[in-house]
Short mmCIF file of C-alpha atoms in Angstrom, two decimals:
data_model
loop_
_atom_site.label_atom_id
_atom_site.label_comp_id
_atom_site.label_asym_id
_atom_site.label_seq_id
_atom_site.Cartn_x
_atom_site.Cartn_y
_atom_site.Cartn_z
CA UNK B 1 84.29 -115.14 110.93
CA UNK B 2 83.78 -114.21 114.52
CA UNK B 3 85.47 -111.06 115.63
CA UNK B 4 85.30 -111.88 119.32
CA UNK B 5 83.14 -113.94 121.64
CA UNK B 6 82.20 -111.11 123.37
CA UNK B 7 79.90 -109.46 120.58
CA UNK B 8 76.50 -110.61 120.54
CA UNK B 9 75.44 -112.28 117.40
CA UNK B 10 72.20 -111.88 115.52
CA UNK B 11 70.70 -113.52 112.54
CA UNK B 12 68.11 -111.68 110.35
CA UNK B 13 65.87 -113.24 107.67
CA UNK B 14 64.64 -110.79 105.24
CA UNK B 15 67.92 -108.24 105.94
CA UNK B 16 67.39 -106.74 102.81
CA UNK B 17 63.96 -105.35 103.28
CA UNK B 18 62.81 -102.07 105.01
CA UNK B 19 62.71 -103.41 108.38
CA UNK B 20 65.73 -105.74 107.96
CA UNK B 21 67.85 -102.76 106.99
CA UNK B 22 66.94 -100.59 109.78
CA UNK B 23 67.20 -103.41 112.19
CA UNK B 24 70.60 -104.04 111.12
CA UNK B 25 71.71 -100.61 111.71
CA UNK B 26 70.30 -100.79 115.04
CA UNK B 27 72.07 -103.76 116.00
CA UNK B 28 75.60 -102.57 114.55
CA UNK B 29 75.17 -99.38 116.52
CA UNK B 30 74.49 -101.75 119.62
CA UNK B 31 77.58 -103.44 119.28
CA UNK B 32 76.30 -106.68 117.63
CA UNK B 33 77.86 -109.05 114.86
CA UNK B 34 75.09 -109.12 112.44
CA UNK B 35 74.52 -112.18 109.96
CA UNK B 36 71.83 -111.74 107.21
CA UNK B 37 70.04 -114.45 105.09
CA UNK B 38 69.62 -113.43 101.50
CA UNK B 39 68.19 -115.34 98.50
CA UNK B 40 70.47 -116.31 95.41
CA UNK B 41 69.36 -114.59 92.24
CA UNK B 42 70.83 -113.17 89.23
CA UNK B 43 70.66 -109.59 90.38
CA UNK B 44 71.69 -108.00 93.52
CA UNK B 45 68.83 -106.89 96.05
CA UNK B 46 71.07 -105.48 98.78
CA UNK B 47 70.42 -101.65 97.88
CA UNK B 48 68.98 -100.98 101.44
CA UNK B 49 72.16 -102.13 103.36
CA UNK B 50 74.81 -101.19 100.70
CA UNK B 51 75.57 -98.15 102.82
CA UNK B 52 76.66 -100.12 105.61
CA UNK B 53 79.60 -101.44 103.47
CA UNK B 54 80.47 -98.10 101.90
CA UNK B 55 79.55 -95.63 104.79
CA UNK B 56 82.82 -94.72 106.92
CA UNK B 57 80.73 -94.77 109.88
CA UNK B 58 79.87 -98.47 109.06
CA UNK B 59 82.41 -99.85 106.75
CA UNK B 60 84.28 -101.62 109.66
CA UNK B 61 81.38 -103.14 111.48
CA UNK B 62 80.89 -106.94 111.61
CA UNK B 63 78.11 -107.54 108.92
CA UNK B 64 77.96 -110.81 107.06
CA UNK B 65 75.77 -112.12 104.60
CA UNK B 66 74.87 -115.75 103.74
CA UNK B 67 72.76 -117.48 101.02
CA UNK B 68 69.69 -119.25 102.09
CA UNK B 69 66.01 -119.45 101.57
CA UNK B 70 63.01 -119.93 103.88
CA UNK B 71 61.72 -122.66 101.57
CA UNK B 72 64.97 -124.64 101.96
CA UNK B 73 65.23 -126.26 105.52
CA UNK B 74 68.91 -127.12 105.15
CA UNK B 75 70.12 -123.74 104.25
CA UNK B 76 68.58 -122.52 107.38
CA UNK B 77 69.91 -125.38 109.55
CA UNK B 78 73.42 -124.81 108.09
CA UNK B 79 73.33 -121.13 108.26
CA UNK B 80 72.13 -121.35 111.92
CA UNK B 81 74.84 -123.91 113.00
CA UNK B 82 77.43 -121.77 111.27
CA UNK B 83 76.60 -118.58 112.82
CA UNK B 84 75.55 -119.67 116.29
CA UNK B 85 73.57 -116.68 116.88
CA UNK B 86 72.29 -115.37 120.22
CA UNK B 87 69.26 -113.89 118.59
CA UNK B 88 67.04 -114.61 115.48
CA UNK B 89 64.87 -112.36 113.90
CA UNK B 90 62.43 -113.92 111.21
CA UNK B 91 61.58 -110.91 109.01
CA UNK B 92 61.52 -112.72 105.69
CA UNK B 93 58.48 -113.32 103.68
CA UNK B 94 56.45 -112.60 100.59
CA UNK B 95 55.02 -109.59 102.26
CA UNK B 96 52.66 -107.98 99.89
CA UNK B 97 48.85 -108.60 100.63
CA UNK B 98 47.72 -108.22 97.21
CA UNK B 99 50.31 -110.30 95.66
CA UNK B 100 49.71 -113.06 97.92
CA UNK B 101 46.05 -113.61 96.34
CA UNK B 102 48.07 -114.19 93.19
CA UNK B 103 50.94 -116.28 94.73
CA UNK B 104 49.13 -118.22 97.61
CA UNK B 105 51.31 -121.20 97.78
CA UNK B 106 54.65 -119.29 97.52
CA UNK B 107 53.11 -116.63 100.42
CA UNK B 108 52.30 -119.74 102.65
CA UNK B 109 55.57 -121.36 102.09
CA UNK B 110 57.59 -118.31 103.00
CA UNK B 111 55.50 -116.64 105.58
CA UNK B 112 54.26 -119.39 107.19
CA UNK B 113 56.32 -122.65 106.70
CA UNK B 114 59.32 -120.58 106.67
CA UNK B 115 58.83 -119.62 110.28
CA UNK B 116 58.37 -123.32 111.29
CA UNK B 117 61.49 -124.31 109.55
CA UNK B 118 63.16 -121.71 111.58
CA UNK B 119 61.44 -122.77 114.82
CA UNK B 120 62.64 -126.32 114.31
CA UNK B 121 66.34 -125.00 113.53
CA UNK B 122 66.12 -123.36 116.85
CA UNK B 123 64.51 -126.03 118.63
CA UNK B 124 67.30 -128.59 118.08
CA UNK B 125 70.23 -125.73 118.72
CA UNK B 126 72.52 -126.77 121.42
CA UNK B 127 72.84 -123.28 122.74
CA UNK B 128 70.24 -120.64 123.73
CA UNK B 129 68.81 -118.56 121.15
CA UNK B 130 66.07 -115.80 121.50
CA UNK B 131 63.61 -115.82 118.52
CA UNK B 132 61.52 -112.96 117.08
CA UNK B 133 58.73 -113.75 114.75
CA UNK B 134 57.33 -110.55 112.64
CA UNK B 135 53.64 -110.80 112.85
CA UNK B 136 51.32 -108.30 111.04
CA UNK B 137 47.97 -106.54 111.99
CA UNK B 138 46.61 -107.98 108.73
CA UNK B 139 46.04 -110.91 111.07
CA UNK B 140 43.33 -109.28 112.68
CA UNK B 141 41.35 -108.82 109.26
CA UNK B 142 37.98 -107.58 109.89
CA UNK B 143 37.97 -107.34 113.78
CA UNK B 144 35.09 -106.76 115.43
CA UNK B 145 36.65 -104.41 118.09
CA UNK B 146 37.60 -100.88 116.84
CA UNK B 147 41.09 -101.23 118.16
CA UNK B 148 43.29 -104.39 118.21
CA UNK B 149 45.14 -105.76 121.05
CA UNK B 150 46.99 -108.89 122.12
CA UNK B 151 43.63 -110.28 123.09
CA UNK B 152 41.94 -109.52 119.98
CA UNK B 153 40.83 -112.70 117.86
CA UNK B 154 42.46 -113.06 114.63
CA UNK B 155 40.25 -113.05 111.45
CA UNK B 156 42.54 -113.06 108.48
CA UNK B 157 41.32 -112.00 104.95
CA UNK B 158 44.06 -112.87 102.55
CA UNK B 159 46.71 -115.58 102.24
CA UNK B 160 49.31 -113.37 103.66
CA UNK B 161 47.38 -112.91 106.78
CA UNK B 162 46.32 -116.72 107.12
CA UNK B 163 50.11 -117.78 106.70
CA UNK B 164 50.97 -115.07 109.41
CA UNK B 165 48.65 -116.33 111.62
CA UNK B 166 50.02 -119.91 111.02
CA UNK B 167 53.50 -118.46 112.06
CA UNK B 168 52.22 -116.85 115.13
CA UNK B 169 50.53 -119.65 116.58
CA UNK B 170 53.47 -121.91 115.54
CA UNK B 171 55.89 -119.47 117.65
CA UNK B 172 53.60 -119.57 120.43
CA UNK B 173 53.58 -123.42 120.40
CA UNK B 174 57.12 -123.60 120.64
CA UNK B 175 57.48 -121.48 123.20
CA UNK B 176 54.79 -123.31 125.63
CA UNK B 177 55.86 -126.92 124.05
CA UNK B 178 59.67 -126.52 124.21
CA UNK B 179 60.44 -123.60 126.25
CA UNK B 180 62.01 -121.42 123.67
CA UNK B 181 62.52 -117.76 124.10
CA UNK B 182 60.10 -116.92 121.21
CA UNK B 183 58.28 -113.57 120.80
CA UNK B 184 55.66 -112.37 118.49
CA UNK B 185 55.65 -108.95 117.35
CA UNK B 186 52.05 -107.81 115.86
CA UNK B 187 53.38 -104.83 114.06
CA UNK B 188 50.82 -102.42 112.45
CA UNK B 189 51.63 -100.92 109.18
CA UNK B 190 54.95 -98.97 109.42
CA UNK B 191 56.41 -96.96 106.53
CA UNK B 192 59.54 -95.24 105.44
CA UNK B 193 61.77 -94.10 102.51
CA UNK B 194 62.80 -97.72 102.14
CA UNK B 195 59.38 -99.03 101.86
CA UNK B 196 58.85 -101.16 98.82
CA UNK B 197 57.82 -99.19 95.73
CA UNK B 198 54.52 -101.27 95.51
CA UNK B 199 53.38 -100.75 98.86
CA UNK B 200 50.63 -97.92 98.58
CA UNK B 201 52.34 -95.18 100.90
CA UNK B 202 55.33 -95.28 98.89
CA UNK B 203 53.59 -95.74 95.62
CA UNK B 204 52.07 -92.47 96.39
CA UNK B 205 55.13 -90.67 97.24
CA UNK B 206 57.22 -92.09 94.34
CA UNK B 207 54.18 -91.03 92.10
CA UNK B 208 54.39 -87.45 93.40
CA UNK B 209 57.74 -86.98 92.64
CA UNK B 210 57.62 -88.70 88.99
CA UNK B 211 54.54 -86.26 88.34
CA UNK B 212 56.57 -83.21 89.43
CA UNK B 213 59.68 -84.25 87.54
CA UNK B 214 57.65 -84.85 84.43
CA UNK B 215 57.77 -88.44 84.05
CA UNK B 216 54.00 -89.16 84.86
CA UNK B 217 50.88 -87.37 84.65
CA UNK B 218 48.84 -89.60 86.84
CA UNK B 219 48.72 -91.82 89.89
CA UNK B 220 46.48 -94.92 89.68
CA UNK B 221 45.44 -96.24 93.21
CA UNK B 222 42.96 -98.78 94.70
CA UNK B 223 40.46 -98.35 97.47
CA UNK B 224 41.19 -94.95 98.88
CA UNK B 225 38.75 -95.72 101.89
CA UNK B 226 40.74 -98.33 103.89
CA UNK B 227 42.17 -97.20 107.13
CA UNK B 228 45.39 -97.97 108.55
CA UNK B 229 47.60 -97.41 111.65
CA UNK B 230 50.61 -96.14 110.09
CA UNK B 231 54.00 -95.73 112.35
CA UNK B 232 57.80 -94.89 111.22
CA UNK B 233 59.62 -98.15 110.63
CA UNK B 234 62.78 -97.27 112.46
CA UNK B 235 61.32 -97.06 115.62
CA UNK B 236 59.45 -100.31 115.15
CA UNK B 237 62.39 -102.42 114.96
CA UNK B 238 63.58 -100.74 118.27
CA UNK B 239 60.49 -102.65 119.71
CA UNK B 240 61.67 -105.99 118.02
CA UNK B 241 65.04 -105.72 119.77
CA UNK B 242 63.39 -104.55 123.04
CA UNK B 243 61.04 -107.82 123.05
CA UNK B 244 64.02 -109.96 123.06
CA UNK B 245 65.79 -108.28 125.96
CA UNK B 246 63.04 -108.82 128.38
CA UNK B 247 63.31 -111.42 131.09
CA UNK B 248 60.59 -113.61 129.69
CA UNK B 249 59.23 -114.12 126.21
CA UNK B 250 55.75 -112.60 125.26
CA UNK B 251 53.87 -111.24 122.30
CA UNK B 252 53.16 -107.50 121.72
CA UNK B 253 51.30 -105.31 119.51
CA UNK B 254 53.12 -102.43 118.08
CA UNK B 255 51.39 -99.41 116.88
CA UNK B 256 50.64 -95.58 117.11
CA UNK B 257 47.00 -96.02 118.26
CA UNK B 258 45.62 -93.91 115.73
CA UNK B 259 44.19 -94.55 112.07
CA UNK B 260 44.17 -92.58 108.87
CA UNK B 261 42.72 -93.53 105.40
CA UNK B 262 44.68 -93.78 102.44
CA UNK B 263 42.75 -90.97 101.22
CA UNK B 264 44.21 -88.83 104.07
CA UNK B 265 47.77 -89.90 103.14
CA UNK B 266 47.18 -88.96 99.67
CA UNK B 267 45.84 -85.54 100.72
CA UNK B 268 48.52 -84.68 102.88
CA UNK B 269 51.36 -85.96 100.53
CA UNK B 270 49.95 -83.68 97.55
CA UNK B 271 49.16 -80.88 99.90
CA UNK B 272 52.88 -80.80 100.97
CA UNK B 273 54.04 -80.12 97.33
CA UNK B 274 50.96 -77.55 96.91
CA UNK B 275 48.59 -79.59 94.29
CA UNK B 276 45.16 -80.83 94.77
CA UNK B 277 45.37 -84.76 94.53
CA UNK B 278 42.05 -85.11 92.59
CA UNK B 279 43.81 -83.54 89.61
CA UNK B 280 46.21 -86.43 89.33
CA UNK B 281 44.66 -89.56 91.30
CA UNK B 282 42.72 -92.09 89.30
CA UNK B 283 41.07 -95.00 90.54
CA UNK B 284 42.02 -98.49 89.04
CA UNK B 285 39.73 -101.42 90.24
CA UNK B 286 42.68 -103.98 89.60
CA UNK B 287 44.18 -102.55 92.78
CA UNK B 288 41.48 -103.57 95.01
CA UNK B 289 41.68 -106.88 96.99
CA UNK B 290 39.37 -109.63 96.39
CA UNK B 291 38.63 -109.24 100.30
CA UNK B 292 39.17 -106.12 101.98
CA UNK B 293 40.23 -105.07 105.29
CA UNK B 294 38.53 -101.77 106.04
CA UNK B 295 40.22 -100.48 109.09
CA UNK B 296 42.99 -101.52 111.40
CA UNK B 297 44.08 -99.71 114.44
CA UNK B 298 46.31 -100.90 117.25
CA UNK B 299 46.14 -100.68 120.99
CA UNK B 300 50.04 -100.40 121.93
CA UNK B 301 49.27 -100.35 125.79
CA UNK B 302 50.98 -103.42 126.63
CA UNK B 303 54.21 -102.48 124.74
CA UNK B 304 54.13 -98.95 126.35
CA UNK B 305 53.82 -100.33 129.61
CA UNK B 306 55.91 -103.58 129.57
CA UNK B 307 58.59 -102.33 126.95
CA UNK B 308 58.59 -98.81 127.42
CA UNK B 309 58.13 -98.42 123.60
CA UNK B 310 55.89 -95.75 122.12
CA UNK B 311 55.79 -94.22 118.46
CA UNK B 312 57.50 -90.79 118.28
CA UNK B 313 56.87 -89.76 114.67
CA UNK B 314 53.61 -88.39 113.99
CA UNK B 315 51.53 -89.22 110.76
CA UNK B 316 52.35 -85.57 109.33
CA UNK B 317 56.07 -85.94 110.06
CA UNK B 318 55.85 -89.66 108.24
CA UNK B 319 54.22 -88.17 105.01
CA UNK B 320 56.75 -85.30 105.19
CA UNK B 321 59.78 -87.62 105.42
CA UNK B 322 58.56 -89.99 102.70
CA UNK B 323 57.68 -87.18 100.19
CA UNK B 324 61.09 -85.57 100.81
CA UNK B 325 62.86 -88.47 100.19
CA UNK B 326 61.50 -89.51 97.00
CA UNK B 327 61.74 -85.99 95.84
CA UNK B 328 65.46 -86.21 96.50
CA UNK B 329 65.62 -89.61 94.75
CA UNK B 330 63.99 -88.03 91.55
CA UNK B 331 66.62 -85.44 91.45
CA UNK B 332 64.17 -82.75 92.83
CA UNK B 333 64.71 -79.97 95.72
CA UNK B 334 62.37 -80.66 98.54
CA UNK B 335 62.87 -77.28 99.98
CA UNK B 336 61.85 -75.65 96.76
CA UNK B 337 58.76 -77.76 95.96
CA UNK B 338 57.55 -78.55 99.38
CA UNK B 339 54.90 -75.84 100.59
CA UNK B 340 55.47 -73.20 103.23
CA UNK B 341 55.51 -74.67 107.02
CA UNK B 342 56.37 -78.04 105.46
CA UNK B 343 60.14 -78.52 106.33
CA UNK B 344 62.05 -80.93 104.15
CA UNK B 345 63.10 -83.28 106.98
CA UNK B 346 65.58 -85.74 106.27
CA UNK B 347 64.79 -89.47 106.38
#
């Protein structure tokens, strides 16, 4: 399977997700041999990485997929020993906050215990492995501080957030107790055209495309007042890789440092296509969480100073990228539909 021991090897859980697909592209471009863990199901769920096989620029790259599951220790151990990676990126989980209230046990098993199972496999490996754990700003919950840093106390308010806190502290514990090179990335919201369709930003941009294509008349949303620190996903996976290239392992907040409400995202997205959002948006209480997190805003100072990382894509540019992409996916022309001054940028 190996195409030369000179290639660095990475194993990614959650490779078929938004972050997994962008991280795969990044690592392949850096000359890595990339292995991904995927769950066995009756349908294929590899659409975000299919282009890496069909694109002539990527077709000959060393990319391999392995069946396994974060809930199955044996598959994790077997895959780890088969691949013998230099770096492991744990991005897999049930990651939808609202769904975690409906599936708390499954969420805890994948987002929490899944991390522990991988850490145990890494602990007993007979070669050095650098480990990255994907944390979330949701771990901060209703934080007392207006901005959240690596020192801010966690106050999780969902089964998903509680599970991620467990995984965070387990990663820190294994680093301290067993000397593992293990890092926690506390990533604030990061979006892209590859964001899952049930997440609010993508729900908005896909909804606009469906309305303009004549397939829908209304867009149904929940809490418009929630404020988030939104960045561009391809930039955030760069920070994941940078963490594992440092001399010593540590934990980092990755964020833009500014916040915008869901309402602002909706307003900007509809403005780009020349429509008033109030004419199309309806509030549906079913989309409200049992316990809401009102505002999250990250302090990325440590990542800037230690990693040299900073967000480059503005909030306005992010919304543009996502609206344009979903218009294209709906068979529409972004250049014709987006308002003057809103260039249909390529994702």
